[in-house]
Amino acid sequence: MKAIRRFTVRTVLPEPIAPLARLAGNLRWSWHQPTQQLFERLDPKQWRRSHDPVALLGSFNREQLHELAADKDLVARVREVSEDLDRYLTGARWYQGLGAEAPKSIAYFSPEYGIASVLPQYSGGLGILAGDHLKAASDLGVPLIGVGLLYAAGYFKQSLSRDGWQQETYPLLDPDGLPLTLLREPDGTPAQVELPLPNDRVLLANIWRADVGRVPLLLLDSNVAGNDDAARHITDRLYGGGGDHRLQQELLLGMGGVKALRIFQRLTGCEAPEVFHTNEGHAGFLGIERIRELMDEGLSWEEALAAGRANTVFTTHTPVPAGIDRFEKLQVAHFFRAGLAPNVPTDKILALGEENYSGGDPIKFNMAVMGLRLAQRANGVAKLHGVVSRGMFAGLWPGFDTDEVPISSVTNGVHVPTWVDPRIAELARDKFGSGSIRERHWDRVYDVSDAEIWTLRRELRGNLIEDVRRRLRSSWKKRGATDAELAWTDDVLDPDVLTIGFARRVPTYKRLTLMLRDPARLKALLLHPERPIQLVIAGKSHPADEQGKRMIQDLVRFTDDPEIRHRIVFLPNYDIAMARTLFPGCDVWLNNPLRPLEACGTSGMKAAINGGLNLSVLDGWWDEMYDGDNGWAIPTANPSTATGADALFSVDERDDIEAAALYDLLENHVAPRFYAHEAPEGAGAAGPSEPLASDDRLPHQWIAMIRHTLANLGPAVSAERMLEDYVRGLYTPACSSGREIRANRFAAARNLAAWSTRVHHAWRDVAVEHVDSLGMQDVPQIGDLVRVSAFIRLGLLSPEDVCVEVAHGKVSEGDELLETSFDQLILKEDLGDGRYLFSGEVQIDRSGSFGYTVRVLPYHPSLASKSELGLVTNA
Ligand SMILES: *Cc1c(COP(=O)(O)O)cnc(C)c1O
């Protein structure tokens, strides 16, 4: 029989164990071992199956609940853990030691969040990063409020057909079974966001609240009774559908998200955010909603734009142009004309996303471009990605050299308590006392013996192998195999063989199948008689990406070969739960993207904090953190360009070269070091399955690399380091700009807007008319001073509106300045008629070719960078 109606009955817990409900409701349990152990104690079997506190509590009947409530020890433990949560939620942490210049509250917008398996609202790295951002903010006491969407089906679940083709299913989530609470008005009705849609329709959304430690996360849900069917489906799935569907999701996220925040402020009395952080372009419409608010307060478009930009931070996450959301301008106009932002001129909104630079498409609306124009501060997610982003968006700042494009970088990090295996955390605790997994203690790993490290690594590998066997068997059953056929899965993988992991989404640039370039060579590595390797592979392809699915199929077919299937496996449905066993269990984490298309990559970081060594192309984070002793670098055939015209090699040649380099590294460097079980007095090297007798039959060099990795990468890759970088480098400066621009009823916003309008109009008359230099010898020498005089025409502008600079440096063959430095020239004389003399001295600080030029830039104290307005006049 089928039920005609379904609802979830919330458990009412007896008073002595009532705090379990709040322990289950705050996602801090997902990275807090003692809370997990408490839930495990309630019903170990059920816990191991689900790892879901809400489901666990819901599974007890009244009788069982009363039994639990009568258990004195348990009740005491519940109280202790609950008190610990109180201390965690209210105590002063790192952020509370900062001064009053730190923002009182920060709003963080992201289209996806990967926090825990019980809340599957992510597709890959972007979401996991957002989850780690919230958790690290919570641990550090950073007053963040997250904003996102609640997708009815999250992302898809992946399985395989018999012939290895990706299958997708979209099981619906029941919000009542999730660790969420509905935001309600004082009268008990759900608090709702309302947006007008074309044709007199409205879009309503409920607001769910998740608690990520100290950080509230607001998730908008359009699946509500007052909506028509189409509106109800807007939040149906993550990145589902194209065109209008996606656009409506992003309008709800950005514009609806700000409205949700305002409702949340009203209902809870929390501080208004002083900084808005847009995690990738999808949430960019938040800037329009804020401009709408400001214009409703009486500011003009220009003033509202200046005020909104001042405290907005935009983070770009992709160096792949195809990874950026673009809509038709007409489509965007269609929605705004319905009254989404009634007093905001639609043509101004459209201009924000316009690709009005060479190579741009005049009919498109580009979300990243809008993100950059709506934020006074922007960043990429690794140093190399900063460089690539400055090049990619240079068209928005014409006249500037690429390295002056105002996009900085903050390298991503990972939330250590989430991603470090409990056994490593426990070892650290045993050795160094409580709290020792915090960054400053990483170097104590030098006090742990080789034998202890190696024993633990073997245990983690063994743990992964158990999980692999279980998953593989279940995958084969879905593919139609019977138990009788599957006896072989019990012996898949060997706990003493060098284990290599590769798991991530499957866009083309990540090159899942590079390892298959020479199948015979890979096979030989897998079946090497003394030094075999084994591979664990996973990854989902976007449902619309046929090429990705074909790569998965090629790989799965390769792994199906009976000769090698005990040494290479593909596991379907890569997710947080799998990842948490996979990272610790792998000796080596492999990454071979097409440089420089991996913005940062974080999975290698998660491997590193568990003692895994990275074997990776020098891309993303690895480009800045590889030091020669913490892993291996796969050389790149076309180092500076992925697909550019100046590539040395064709795509095929490039893949051949890079795959060959990968095989060589594995065969000649990685495997020999792993199996170099150095024995005393000339005894032979141990084979893969030989038991380890004593400390002096261990791969000491390998273990030294593990130690070095933990000690050095541990602190560098942690999300706490990332959060501190954001707070110091972006949030606090953005907050200061925001406060200044708002002071005295937006006096500075009005001033900046008026100045900027004036400068834009007057700029075409600005010119460097003439430059003289004095003191230049026939044969200049290092240390010589050159006196530079520049005759500048400013037209209607005055000298205070500009900064005149001499730019000097090395000169390339094409007369381009390289390694440029800038010195400001000083106003010497008003020559009348809007003409001025500026001068100053330059010291020749290098031998070889030397050159200089003069340029004029707009100057205003409210600008965050010299290039901000995109105006410059070069000599
Ligand atoms: C870390 C992680 C990712 C992101 O990995 P990248 O290396 O950034 O591609 C994706 N999915 C899951 C489940 C993860 O844990």
mmCIF file with all atom_site columns, C-alpha atoms in Angstrom, residues 582-653:
data_model
loop_
_atom_site.group_PDB
_atom_site.id
_atom_site.type_symbol
_atom_site.label_atom_id
_atom_site.label_alt_id
_atom_site.label_comp_id
_atom_site.label_asym_id
_atom_site.label_entity_id
_atom_site.label_seq_id
_atom_site.pdbx_PDB_ins_code
_atom_site.Cartn_x
_atom_site.Cartn_y
_atom_site.Cartn_z
_atom_site.occupancy
_atom_site.B_iso_or_equiv
_atom_site.pdbx_formal_charge
_atom_site.auth_seq_id
_atom_site.auth_comp_id
_atom_site.auth_asym_id
_atom_site.auth_atom_id
_atom_site.pdbx_PDB_model_num
ATOM 1  C CA . LEU A 1 582 ? 39.782 7.734  0.956   1.00 0.00 ? 582 LEU A CA 1
ATOM 2  C CA . PHE A 1 583 ? 42.156 10.604 1.791   1.00 0.00 ? 583 PHE A CA 1
ATOM 3  C CA . PRO A 1 584 ? 43.649 8.993  4.910   1.00 0.00 ? 584 PRO A CA 1
ATOM 4  C CA . GLY A 1 585 ? 43.973 5.596  3.215   1.00 0.00 ? 585 GLY A CA 1
ATOM 5  C CA . CYS A 1 586 ? 46.030 6.696  0.211   1.00 0.00 ? 586 CYS A CA 1
ATOM 6  C CA . ASP A 1 587 ? 49.816 6.849  0.298   1.00 0.00 ? 587 ASP A CA 1
ATOM 7  C CA . VAL A 1 588 ? 49.898 9.076  -2.741  1.00 0.00 ? 588 VAL A CA 1
ATOM 8  C CA . TRP A 1 589 ? 47.329 11.543 -4.034  1.00 0.00 ? 589 TRP A CA 1
ATOM 9  C CA . LEU A 1 590 ? 47.442 11.965 -7.795  1.00 0.00 ? 590 LEU A CA 1
ATOM 10 C CA . ASN A 1 591 ? 46.373 15.098 -9.642  1.00 0.00 ? 591 ASN A CA 1
ATOM 11 C CA . ASN A 1 592 ? 47.047 15.720 -13.324 1.00 0.00 ? 592 ASN A CA 1
ATOM 12 C CA . PRO A 1 593 ? 44.971 18.673 -14.516 1.00 0.00 ? 593 PRO A CA 1
ATOM 13 C CA . LEU A 1 594 ? 45.774 20.693 -17.563 1.00 0.00 ? 594 LEU A CA 1
ATOM 14 C CA . ARG A 1 595 ? 47.892 23.503 -16.143 1.00 0.00 ? 595 ARG A CA 1
ATOM 15 C CA . PRO A 1 596 ? 46.786 26.224 -15.293 1.00 0.00 ? 596 PRO A CA 1
ATOM 16 C CA . LEU A 1 597 ? 43.107 25.249 -15.277 1.00 0.00 ? 597 LEU A CA 1
ATOM 17 C CA . GLU A 1 598 ? 42.908 23.936 -11.711 1.00 0.00 ? 598 GLU A CA 1
ATOM 18 C CA . ALA A 1 599 ? 42.110 27.071 -9.719  1.00 0.00 ? 599 ALA A CA 1
ATOM 19 C CA . CYS A 1 600 ? 43.338 25.620 -6.440  1.00 0.00 ? 600 CYS A CA 1
ATOM 20 C CA . GLY A 1 601 ? 42.251 22.039 -5.804  1.00 0.00 ? 601 GLY A CA 1
ATOM 21 C CA . THR A 1 602 ? 41.819 20.986 -2.208  1.00 0.00 ? 602 THR A CA 1
ATOM 22 C CA . SER A 1 603 ? 41.747 17.196 -2.246  1.00 0.00 ? 603 SER A CA 1
ATOM 23 C CA . GLY A 1 604 ? 45.551 17.009 -2.231  1.00 0.00 ? 604 GLY A CA 1
ATOM 24 C CA . MET A 1 605 ? 45.510 19.164 0.905   1.00 0.00 ? 605 MET A CA 1
ATOM 25 C CA . LYS A 1 606 ? 43.162 16.713 2.598   1.00 0.00 ? 606 LYS A CA 1
ATOM 26 C CA . ALA A 1 607 ? 45.523 13.880 1.675   1.00 0.00 ? 607 ALA A CA 1
ATOM 27 C CA . ALA A 1 608 ? 48.499 15.844 3.017   1.00 0.00 ? 608 ALA A CA 1
ATOM 28 C CA . ILE A 1 609 ? 47.057 16.419 6.506   1.00 0.00 ? 609 ILE A CA 1
ATOM 29 C CA . ASN A 1 610 ? 46.657 12.655 6.763   1.00 0.00 ? 610 ASN A CA 1
ATOM 30 C CA . GLY A 1 611 ? 50.253 11.946 5.774   1.00 0.00 ? 611 GLY A CA 1
ATOM 31 C CA . GLY A 1 612 ? 49.558 11.332 2.075   1.00 0.00 ? 612 GLY A CA 1
ATOM 32 C CA . LEU A 1 613 ? 52.196 12.518 -0.388  1.00 0.00 ? 613 LEU A CA 1
ATOM 33 C CA . ASN A 1 614 ? 51.151 14.478 -3.447  1.00 0.00 ? 614 ASN A CA 1
ATOM 34 C CA . LEU A 1 615 ? 52.067 13.535 -6.987  1.00 0.00 ? 615 LEU A CA 1
ATOM 35 C CA . SER A 1 616 ? 50.745 16.384 -9.033  1.00 0.00 ? 616 SER A CA 1
ATOM 36 C CA . VAL A 1 617 ? 51.115 18.732 -11.935 1.00 0.00 ? 617 VAL A CA 1
ATOM 37 C CA . LEU A 1 618 ? 52.388 22.096 -10.660 1.00 0.00 ? 618 LEU A CA 1
ATOM 38 C CA . ASP A 1 619 ? 48.968 23.714 -10.758 1.00 0.00 ? 619 ASP A CA 1
ATOM 39 C CA . GLY A 1 620 ? 46.712 25.402 -8.196  1.00 0.00 ? 620 GLY A CA 1
ATOM 40 C CA . TRP A 1 621 ? 47.938 25.126 -4.599  1.00 0.00 ? 621 TRP A CA 1
ATOM 41 C CA . TRP A 1 622 ? 50.696 22.649 -5.482  1.00 0.00 ? 622 TRP A CA 1
ATOM 42 C CA . ASP A 1 623 ? 52.434 25.224 -7.662  1.00 0.00 ? 623 ASP A CA 1
ATOM 43 C CA . GLU A 1 624 ? 53.119 27.330 -4.579  1.00 0.00 ? 624 GLU A CA 1
ATOM 44 C CA . MET A 1 625 ? 53.525 24.625 -1.929  1.00 0.00 ? 625 MET A CA 1
ATOM 45 C CA . TYR A 1 626 ? 55.590 21.880 -3.601  1.00 0.00 ? 626 TYR A CA 1
ATOM 46 C CA . ASP A 1 627 ? 59.061 22.115 -2.066  1.00 0.00 ? 627 ASP A CA 1
ATOM 47 C CA . GLY A 1 628 ? 60.894 19.096 -3.439  1.00 0.00 ? 628 GLY A CA 1
ATOM 48 C CA . ASP A 1 629 ? 60.543 17.032 -0.248  1.00 0.00 ? 629 ASP A CA 1
ATOM 49 C CA . ASN A 1 630 ? 56.776 16.853 0.252   1.00 0.00 ? 630 ASN A CA 1
ATOM 50 C CA . GLY A 1 631 ? 55.936 14.885 -2.878  1.00 0.00 ? 631 GLY A CA 1
ATOM 51 C CA . TRP A 1 632 ? 56.547 14.965 -6.605  1.00 0.00 ? 632 TRP A CA 1
ATOM 52 C CA . ALA A 1 633 ? 55.862 17.371 -9.455  1.00 0.00 ? 633 ALA A CA 1
ATOM 53 C CA . ILE A 1 634 ? 54.645 16.001 -12.769 1.00 0.00 ? 634 ILE A CA 1
ATOM 54 C CA . PRO A 1 635 ? 56.315 18.158 -15.425 1.00 0.00 ? 635 PRO A CA 1
ATOM 55 C CA . THR A 1 636 ? 54.132 20.086 -17.834 1.00 0.00 ? 636 THR A CA 1
ATOM 56 C CA . ALA A 1 637 ? 54.730 20.066 -21.576 1.00 0.00 ? 637 ALA A CA 1
ATOM 57 C CA . ASN A 1 638 ? 53.273 23.517 -22.224 1.00 0.00 ? 638 ASN A CA 1
ATOM 58 C CA . PRO A 1 639 ? 54.024 25.200 -18.918 1.00 0.00 ? 639 PRO A CA 1
ATOM 59 C CA . SER A 1 640 ? 52.524 28.616 -19.460 1.00 0.00 ? 640 SER A CA 1
ATOM 60 C CA . THR A 1 641 ? 49.448 27.863 -21.485 1.00 0.00 ? 641 THR A CA 1
ATOM 61 C CA . ALA A 1 642 ? 46.757 25.226 -21.552 1.00 0.00 ? 642 ALA A CA 1
ATOM 62 C CA . THR A 1 643 ? 45.432 25.693 -25.036 1.00 0.00 ? 643 THR A CA 1
ATOM 63 C CA . GLY A 1 644 ? 47.016 28.940 -26.191 1.00 0.00 ? 644 GLY A CA 1
ATOM 64 C CA . ALA A 1 645 ? 48.406 29.585 -29.639 1.00 0.00 ? 645 ALA A CA 1
ATOM 65 C CA . ASP A 1 646 ? 51.984 29.633 -28.389 1.00 0.00 ? 646 ASP A CA 1
ATOM 66 C CA . ALA A 1 647 ? 51.774 26.052 -27.124 1.00 0.00 ? 647 ALA A CA 1
ATOM 67 C CA . LEU A 1 648 ? 54.845 24.030 -28.001 1.00 0.00 ? 648 LEU A CA 1
ATOM 68 C CA . PHE A 1 649 ? 53.001 20.763 -28.388 1.00 0.00 ? 649 PHE A CA 1
ATOM 69 C CA . SER A 1 650 ? 49.666 19.608 -29.763 1.00 0.00 ? 650 SER A CA 1
ATOM 70 C CA . VAL A 1 651 ? 47.062 18.288 -27.365 1.00 0.00 ? 651 VAL A CA 1
ATOM 71 C CA . ASP A 1 652 ? 47.976 14.694 -28.181 1.00 0.00 ? 652 ASP A CA 1
ATOM 72 C CA . GLU A 1 653 ? 51.709 15.226 -27.901 1.00 0.00 ? 653 GLU A CA 1
#
